């Protein structure tokens, strides 16, 4: 669906590229070269999504994320050359929906934008999540592949449910561990990797098919869906 997109970047060439790409996809575009203008545009144009660079001349982009989310709920995609793992995690923890590194592929950017817009519209809270012949029923706590129910351990289901509730979005390691590891258990990323590896073996059909659970190196995991 067409949406209003705010592009926040101090480089005019990047803003022009993004404007052309987004308008060809049917979206309305407003621009801001700095944080001050971004806040004014966000208040006046009420964008559905914001493509945000971190290296702004008047404020660090990370500090801008909470301000943009203070009185509204736009989908925020960080689009930046600053791709250090700690900055990606910080952006996601502050409320960004996704992180796209420069230089970027425009088709991938548009795909991630579509996911973020659907999430903003409530798709991520759907009770049933699908990927091919995989069906995750969050209400009934049932997971099926090709019509056959899969038997998951408590830990495996806890991790999968966390990803399914945020389908299409990157969920950081810390958020998954906090949700799926409880009591006196020792929450370590190494243990999470083992659970995800076992999940992939159970969830994915044999053959050269893309992984249902995508790995964002050093950051977290994303559950791919058909919606």
PDB file of C-alpha atoms in Angstrom:
ATOM      1  CA  UNK A   1       0.000   0.000   0.000  1.00  0.00           C
ATOM      2  CA  UNK A   2       1.223   3.540  -0.697  1.00  0.00           C
ATOM      3  CA  UNK A   3       2.705   5.232   2.347  1.00  0.00           C
ATOM      4  CA  UNK A   4       4.289   8.521   3.349  1.00  0.00           C
ATOM      5  CA  UNK A   5       8.019   8.058   3.877  1.00  0.00           C
ATOM      6  CA  UNK A   6      10.346  10.539   5.579  1.00  0.00           C
ATOM      7  CA  UNK A   7      13.939  10.304   4.318  1.00  0.00           C
ATOM      8  CA  UNK A   8      16.471  11.702   6.803  1.00  0.00           C
ATOM      9  CA  UNK A   9      19.980  11.985   5.349  1.00  0.00           C
ATOM     10  CA  UNK A  10      22.466  14.821   5.065  1.00  0.00           C
ATOM     11  CA  UNK A  11      23.640  13.696   1.612  1.00  0.00           C
ATOM     12  CA  UNK A  12      21.469  15.139  -1.142  1.00  0.00           C
ATOM     13  CA  UNK A  13      22.501  12.381  -3.572  1.00  0.00           C
ATOM     14  CA  UNK A  14      21.238   9.686  -1.190  1.00  0.00           C
ATOM     15  CA  UNK A  15      17.987  11.558  -0.604  1.00  0.00           C
ATOM     16  CA  UNK A  16      17.512  11.879  -4.370  1.00  0.00           C
ATOM     17  CA  UNK A  17      18.176   8.164  -4.910  1.00  0.00           C
ATOM     18  CA  UNK A  18      15.750   7.190  -2.162  1.00  0.00           C
ATOM     19  CA  UNK A  19      13.102   9.637  -3.374  1.00  0.00           C
ATOM     20  CA  UNK A  20      13.238   8.225  -6.909  1.00  0.00           C
ATOM     21  CA  UNK A  21      13.168   4.639  -5.626  1.00  0.00           C
ATOM     22  CA  UNK A  22      10.284   5.224  -3.228  1.00  0.00           C
ATOM     23  CA  UNK A  23       8.191   7.274  -5.639  1.00  0.00           C
ATOM     24  CA  UNK A  24       8.536   4.584  -8.322  1.00  0.00           C
ATOM     25  CA  UNK A  25       7.153   2.175  -5.707  1.00  0.00           C
ATOM     26  CA  UNK A  26       4.121   4.456  -5.268  1.00  0.00           C
ATOM     27  CA  UNK A  27       5.048   6.142  -1.986  1.00  0.00           C
ATOM     28  CA  UNK A  28       4.899   9.832  -1.088  1.00  0.00           C
ATOM     29  CA  UNK A  29       8.275  11.176   0.060  1.00  0.00           C
ATOM     30  CA  UNK A  30       9.333  14.038   2.322  1.00  0.00           C
ATOM     31  CA  UNK A  31      12.961  14.850   3.072  1.00  0.00           C
ATOM     32  CA  UNK A  32      15.088  16.162   5.916  1.00  0.00           C
ATOM     33  CA  UNK A  33      18.849  16.901   5.801  1.00  0.00           C
ATOM     34  CA  UNK A  34      19.262  17.059   9.589  1.00  0.00           C
ATOM     35  CA  UNK A  35      17.670  16.085  12.905  1.00  0.00           C
ATOM     36  CA  UNK A  36      15.934  19.416  13.500  1.00  0.00           C
ATOM     37  CA  UNK A  37      14.160  19.289  10.141  1.00  0.00           C
ATOM     38  CA  UNK A  38      13.353  15.616  10.662  1.00  0.00           C
ATOM     39  CA  UNK A  39      11.463  16.371  13.883  1.00  0.00           C
ATOM     40  CA  UNK A  40       9.540  19.196  12.178  1.00  0.00           C
ATOM     41  CA  UNK A  41       8.661  17.000   9.194  1.00  0.00           C
ATOM     42  CA  UNK A  42       7.634  14.118  11.434  1.00  0.00           C
ATOM     43  CA  UNK A  43       5.284  16.401  13.385  1.00  0.00           C
ATOM     44  CA  UNK A  44       3.741  18.008  10.290  1.00  0.00           C
ATOM     45  CA  UNK A  45       3.613  15.121   7.781  1.00  0.00           C
ATOM     46  CA  UNK A  46       2.976  12.161  10.122  1.00  0.00           C
ATOM     47  CA  UNK A  47       5.024   9.676   8.060  1.00  0.00           C
ATOM     48  CA  UNK A  48       4.194   5.986   8.059  1.00  0.00           C
ATOM     49  CA  UNK A  49       7.903   5.144   7.921  1.00  0.00           C
ATOM     50  CA  UNK A  50      11.229   6.911   8.357  1.00  0.00           C
ATOM     51  CA  UNK A  51      14.501   6.014   6.619  1.00  0.00           C
ATOM     52  CA  UNK A  52      17.082   7.376   9.043  1.00  0.00           C
ATOM     53  CA  UNK A  53      20.801   7.958   8.604  1.00  0.00           C
ATOM     54  CA  UNK A  54      22.843   7.990  11.806  1.00  0.00           C
ATOM     55  CA  UNK A  55      25.515  10.493  10.762  1.00  0.00           C
ATOM     56  CA  UNK A  56      23.514  13.706  10.908  1.00  0.00           C
ATOM     57  CA  UNK A  57      25.221  17.108  11.230  1.00  0.00           C
ATOM     58  CA  UNK A  58      23.323  18.364  14.285  1.00  0.00           C
ATOM     59  CA  UNK A  59      22.535  15.197  16.306  1.00  0.00           C
ATOM     60  CA  UNK A  60      23.506  11.564  16.359  1.00  0.00           C
ATOM     61  CA  UNK A  61      20.793   9.528  14.661  1.00  0.00           C
ATOM     62  CA  UNK A  62      20.574   7.056  17.535  1.00  0.00           C
ATOM     63  CA  UNK A  63      19.502   9.835  19.873  1.00  0.00           C
ATOM     64  CA  UNK A  64      16.842  10.877  17.373  1.00  0.00           C
ATOM     65  CA  UNK A  65      15.009   7.531  17.398  1.00  0.00           C
ATOM     66  CA  UNK A  66      13.256   7.971  20.800  1.00  0.00           C
ATOM     67  CA  UNK A  67      12.248  11.530  19.845  1.00  0.00           C
ATOM     68  CA  UNK A  68      10.660  10.354  16.599  1.00  0.00           C
ATOM     69  CA  UNK A  69       8.755   7.665  18.512  1.00  0.00           C
ATOM     70  CA  UNK A  70       7.688   9.890  21.398  1.00  0.00           C
ATOM     71  CA  UNK A  71       4.282  10.933  20.074  1.00  0.00           C
ATOM     72  CA  UNK A  72       3.839   8.620  17.064  1.00  0.00           C
ATOM     73  CA  UNK A  73       4.555   5.101  15.875  1.00  0.00           C
ATOM     74  CA  UNK A  74       6.315   5.259  12.489  1.00  0.00           C
ATOM     75  CA  UNK A  75       8.276   2.286  11.219  1.00  0.00           C
ATOM     76  CA  UNK A  76      11.925   3.352  11.480  1.00  0.00           C
ATOM     77  CA  UNK A  77      14.558   1.803   9.239  1.00  0.00           C
ATOM     78  CA  UNK A  78      18.100   2.905   9.947  1.00  0.00           C
ATOM     79  CA  UNK A  79      19.991   3.289   6.649  1.00  0.00           C
ATOM     80  CA  UNK A  80      23.604   3.985   7.493  1.00  0.00           C
ATOM     81  CA  UNK A  81      27.237   3.280   6.649  1.00  0.00           C
ATOM     82  CA  UNK A  82      27.823   2.850  10.380  1.00  0.00           C
ATOM     83  CA  UNK A  83      27.266  -0.890  10.582  1.00  0.00           C
ATOM     84  CA  UNK A  84      29.075  -1.853  13.777  1.00  0.00           C
ATOM     85  CA  UNK A  85      27.211  -4.563  15.666  1.00  0.00           C
ATOM     86  CA  UNK A  86      26.815  -2.483  18.831  1.00  0.00           C
ATOM     87  CA  UNK A  87      25.196   0.334  16.853  1.00  0.00           C
ATOM     88  CA  UNK A  88      22.772  -2.052  15.156  1.00  0.00           C
ATOM     89  CA  UNK A  89      21.782  -3.508  18.515  1.00  0.00           C
ATOM     90  CA  UNK A  90      21.415  -0.025  20.019  1.00  0.00           C
ATOM     91  CA  UNK A  91      19.169   1.123  17.151  1.00  0.00           C
ATOM     92  CA  UNK A  92      16.923  -1.939  17.465  1.00  0.00           C
ATOM     93  CA  UNK A  93      16.733  -1.643  21.245  1.00  0.00           C
ATOM     94  CA  UNK A  94      15.742   2.028  20.893  1.00  0.00           C
ATOM     95  CA  UNK A  95      12.787   1.064  18.691  1.00  0.00           C
ATOM     96  CA  UNK A  96      14.056   0.897  15.108  1.00  0.00           C
ATOM     97  CA  UNK A  97      12.355  -1.803  13.053  1.00  0.00           C
ATOM     98  CA  UNK A  98      15.369  -2.693  10.954  1.00  0.00           C
ATOM     99  CA  UNK A  99      18.905  -1.713   9.957  1.00  0.00           C
ATOM    100  CA  UNK A 100      20.098  -1.504   6.342  1.00  0.00           C
ATOM    101  CA  UNK A 101      23.791  -0.912   5.686  1.00  0.00           C
ATOM    102  CA  UNK A 102      25.102   1.456   3.016  1.00  0.00           C
ATOM    103  CA  UNK A 103      25.727   0.852   0.189  1.00  0.00           C
ATOM    104  CA  UNK A 104      22.349  -0.846  -0.120  1.00  0.00           C
ATOM    105  CA  UNK A 105      20.424  -2.734  -2.767  1.00  0.00           C
ATOM    106  CA  UNK A 106      17.228  -0.819  -3.542  1.00  0.00           C
ATOM    107  CA  UNK A 107      15.144  -3.980  -4.012  1.00  0.00           C
ATOM    108  CA  UNK A 108      16.213  -5.287  -0.607  1.00  0.00           C
ATOM    109  CA  UNK A 109      15.501  -1.899   0.955  1.00  0.00           C
ATOM    110  CA  UNK A 110      11.988  -1.846  -0.489  1.00  0.00           C
ATOM    111  CA  UNK A 111      11.382  -5.408   0.718  1.00  0.00           C
ATOM    112  CA  UNK A 112      12.461  -4.534   4.256  1.00  0.00           C
ATOM    113  CA  UNK A 113      10.319  -1.402   4.124  1.00  0.00           C
ATOM    114  CA  UNK A 114       7.274  -3.463   3.164  1.00  0.00           C
ATOM    115  CA  UNK A 115       7.873  -5.763   6.139  1.00  0.00           C
ATOM    116  CA  UNK A 116       8.248  -2.794   8.496  1.00  0.00           C
ATOM    117  CA  UNK A 117       5.052  -1.182   7.222  1.00  0.00           C
ATOM    118  CA  UNK A 118       3.112  -4.424   7.636  1.00  0.00           C
ATOM    119  CA  UNK A 119       4.475  -4.796  11.158  1.00  0.00           C
ATOM    120  CA  UNK A 120       3.360  -1.243  11.947  1.00  0.00           C
ATOM    121  CA  UNK A 121      -0.100  -2.180  10.702  1.00  0.00           C
ATOM    122  CA  UNK A 122      -0.332  -5.026  13.176  1.00  0.00           C
ATOM    123  CA  UNK A 123       0.702  -8.050  11.118  1.00  0.00           C
ATOM    124  CA  UNK A 124       3.425  -8.909  13.603  1.00  0.00           C
ATOM    125  CA  UNK A 125       0.799  -9.515  16.277  1.00  0.00           C
ATOM    126  CA  UNK A 126      -1.074 -12.026  14.098  1.00  0.00           C
ATOM    127  CA  UNK A 127      -2.024 -15.227  15.902  1.00  0.00           C
ATOM    128  CA  UNK A 128      -1.011 -17.435  12.966  1.00  0.00           C
ATOM    129  CA  UNK A 129       2.314 -16.969  11.190  1.00  0.00           C
ATOM    130  CA  UNK A 130       3.164 -18.800   7.953  1.00  0.00           C
ATOM    131  CA  UNK A 131       6.259 -19.508   5.883  1.00  0.00           C
ATOM    132  CA  UNK A 132       5.630 -21.870   2.978  1.00  0.00           C
ATOM    133  CA  UNK A 133       4.205 -25.083   4.469  1.00  0.00           C
ATOM    134  CA  UNK A 134       5.207 -24.045   7.988  1.00  0.00           C
ATOM    135  CA  UNK A 135       2.351 -22.792  10.213  1.00  0.00           C
ATOM    136  CA  UNK A 136       2.863 -21.339  13.701  1.00  0.00           C
ATOM    137  CA  UNK A 137      -0.364 -21.051  15.701  1.00  0.00           C
ATOM    138  CA  UNK A 138       0.492 -18.833  18.665  1.00  0.00           C
ATOM    139  CA  UNK A 139      -2.921 -19.134  20.317  1.00  0.00           C
ATOM    140  CA  UNK A 140      -2.913 -22.933  20.366  1.00  0.00           C
ATOM    141  CA  UNK A 141       0.876 -23.224  20.732  1.00  0.00           C
ATOM    142  CA  UNK A 142       0.988 -25.602  17.771  1.00  0.00           C
ATOM    143  CA  UNK A 143       3.639 -25.684  15.037  1.00  0.00           C
ATOM    144  CA  UNK A 144       2.997 -27.701  11.865  1.00  0.00           C
ATOM    145  CA  UNK A 145       4.948 -28.372   8.685  1.00  0.00           C
ATOM    146  CA  UNK A 146       3.132 -29.769   5.656  1.00  0.00           C
ATOM    147  CA  UNK A 147       0.142 -30.467   7.909  1.00  0.00           C
ATOM    148  CA  UNK A 148       2.136 -32.521  10.411  1.00  0.00           C
ATOM    149  CA  UNK A 149       2.547 -31.245  13.965  1.00  0.00           C
ATOM    150  CA  UNK A 150       6.134 -30.763  15.089  1.00  0.00           C
ATOM    151  CA  UNK A 151       7.291 -31.600  18.585  1.00  0.00           C
ATOM    152  CA  UNK A 152       9.379 -28.786  20.030  1.00  0.00           C
ATOM    153  CA  UNK A 153      11.048 -28.554  23.404  1.00  0.00           C
ATOM    154  CA  UNK A 154       9.916 -25.823  25.788  1.00  0.00           C
ATOM    155  CA  UNK A 155      13.022 -23.811  24.975  1.00  0.00           C
ATOM    156  CA  UNK A 156      12.628 -24.260  21.218  1.00  0.00           C
ATOM    157  CA  UNK A 157       9.010 -23.107  21.342  1.00  0.00           C
ATOM    158  CA  UNK A 158       9.906 -20.131  23.549  1.00  0.00           C
ATOM    159  CA  UNK A 159      12.495 -18.907  21.055  1.00  0.00           C
ATOM    160  CA  UNK A 160      10.218 -19.524  18.073  1.00  0.00           C
ATOM    161  CA  UNK A 161       7.248 -17.772  19.706  1.00  0.00           C
ATOM    162  CA  UNK A 162       9.389 -14.705  20.444  1.00  0.00           C
ATOM    163  CA  UNK A 163      10.463 -14.541  16.802  1.00  0.00           C
ATOM    164  CA  UNK A 164       6.921 -15.174  15.561  1.00  0.00           C
ATOM    165  CA  UNK A 165       5.493 -12.341  17.662  1.00  0.00           C
ATOM    166  CA  UNK A 166       7.947 -10.042  15.858  1.00  0.00           C
ATOM    167  CA  UNK A 167       7.842 -11.806  12.484  1.00  0.00           C
ATOM    168  CA  UNK A 168       9.870 -10.060   9.816  1.00  0.00           C
ATOM    169  CA  UNK A 169      11.818  -7.982  12.337  1.00  0.00           C
ATOM    170  CA  UNK A 170      15.250  -8.560  13.764  1.00  0.00           C
ATOM    171  CA  UNK A 171      15.029  -9.584  17.429  1.00  0.00           C
ATOM    172  CA  UNK A 172      18.271  -9.101  19.334  1.00  0.00           C
ATOM    173  CA  UNK A 173      19.973 -11.922  21.197  1.00  0.00           C
ATOM    174  CA  UNK A 174      19.342 -10.230  24.535  1.00  0.00           C
ATOM    175  CA  UNK A 175      15.588  -9.887  23.928  1.00  0.00           C
ATOM    176  CA  UNK A 176      15.250 -13.540  22.929  1.00  0.00           C
ATOM    177  CA  UNK A 177      17.283 -14.711  25.910  1.00  0.00           C
ATOM    178  CA  UNK A 178      15.244 -12.558  28.300  1.00  0.00           C
ATOM    179  CA  UNK A 179      11.992 -14.053  26.956  1.00  0.00           C
ATOM    180  CA  UNK A 180      12.993 -17.720  26.667  1.00  0.00           C
ATOM    181  CA  UNK A 181      15.455 -18.196  29.534  1.00  0.00           C
ATOM    182  CA  UNK A 182      13.869 -17.897  32.964  1.00  0.00           C
ATOM    183  CA  UNK A 183      14.555 -18.661  36.601  1.00  0.00           C
ATOM    184  CA  UNK A 184      18.073 -19.735  37.469  1.00  0.00           C
ATOM    185  CA  UNK A 185      18.957 -20.803  33.931  1.00  0.00           C
ATOM    186  CA  UNK A 186      22.145 -19.365  32.476  1.00  0.00           C
ATOM    187  CA  UNK A 187      21.205 -17.244  29.402  1.00  0.00           C
ATOM    188  CA  UNK A 188      24.105 -17.361  26.985  1.00  0.00           C
ATOM    189  CA  UNK A 189      24.213 -16.623  23.267  1.00  0.00           C
ATOM    190  CA  UNK A 190      26.029 -19.928  22.757  1.00  0.00           C
ATOM    191  CA  UNK A 191      23.010 -21.796  24.138  1.00  0.00           C
ATOM    192  CA  UNK A 192      20.677 -19.754  21.931  1.00  0.00           C
ATOM    193  CA  UNK A 193      22.675 -20.732  18.838  1.00  0.00           C
ATOM    194  CA  UNK A 194      22.228 -24.404  19.724  1.00  0.00           C
ATOM    195  CA  UNK A 195      18.457 -23.977  20.114  1.00  0.00           C
ATOM    196  CA  UNK A 196      18.189 -22.112  16.798  1.00  0.00           C
ATOM    197  CA  UNK A 197      20.231 -24.808  15.045  1.00  0.00           C
ATOM    198  CA  UNK A 198      17.872 -27.491  16.382  1.00  0.00           C
ATOM    199  CA  UNK A 199      14.850 -25.405  15.395  1.00  0.00           C
ATOM    200  CA  UNK A 200      16.086 -25.046  11.839  1.00  0.00           C
ATOM    201  CA  UNK A 201      16.478 -28.814  11.543  1.00  0.00           C
ATOM    202  CA  UNK A 202      12.875 -29.305  12.646  1.00  0.00           C
ATOM    203  CA  UNK A 203      11.263 -26.387  10.810  1.00  0.00           C
ATOM    204  CA  UNK A 204      12.886 -26.521   7.401  1.00  0.00           C
ATOM    205  CA  UNK A 205      12.007 -28.990   4.667  1.00  0.00           C
ATOM    206  CA  UNK A 206      14.878 -30.810   2.948  1.00  0.00           C
ATOM    207  CA  UNK A 207      16.271 -29.161  -0.178  1.00  0.00           C
ATOM    208  CA  UNK A 208      17.826 -25.847  -1.248  1.00  0.00           C
ATOM    209  CA  UNK A 209      15.290 -23.563   0.435  1.00  0.00           C
ATOM    210  CA  UNK A 210      16.209 -20.351   2.250  1.00  0.00           C
ATOM    211  CA  UNK A 211      16.350 -20.565   6.022  1.00  0.00           C
ATOM    212  CA  UNK A 212      13.128 -19.814   7.892  1.00  0.00           C
ATOM    213  CA  UNK A 213      15.200 -18.216  10.660  1.00  0.00           C
ATOM    214  CA  UNK A 214      17.608 -15.654   9.243  1.00  0.00           C
ATOM    215  CA  UNK A 215      20.758 -14.765  11.139  1.00  0.00           C
ATOM    216  CA  UNK A 216      21.769 -11.119  11.576  1.00  0.00           C
ATOM    217  CA  UNK A 217      25.426 -11.689  12.413  1.00  0.00           C
ATOM    218  CA  UNK A 218      26.270 -10.582  15.940  1.00  0.00           C
ATOM    219  CA  UNK A 219      22.846  -8.941  16.397  1.00  0.00           C
ATOM    220  CA  UNK A 220      20.026 -11.465  16.527  1.00  0.00           C
ATOM    221  CA  UNK A 221      17.549 -13.450  14.410  1.00  0.00           C
ATOM    222  CA  UNK A 222      14.639 -12.736  12.072  1.00  0.00           C
ATOM    223  CA  UNK A 223      11.724 -15.065  11.296  1.00  0.00           C
ATOM    224  CA  UNK A 224      10.856 -14.948   7.616  1.00  0.00           C
ATOM    225  CA  UNK A 225       7.171 -15.131   6.725  1.00  0.00           C
ATOM    226  CA  UNK A 226       4.915 -15.144   3.689  1.00  0.00           C
ATOM    227  CA  UNK A 227       3.019 -12.069   4.917  1.00  0.00           C
TER     228      UNK A 227
END
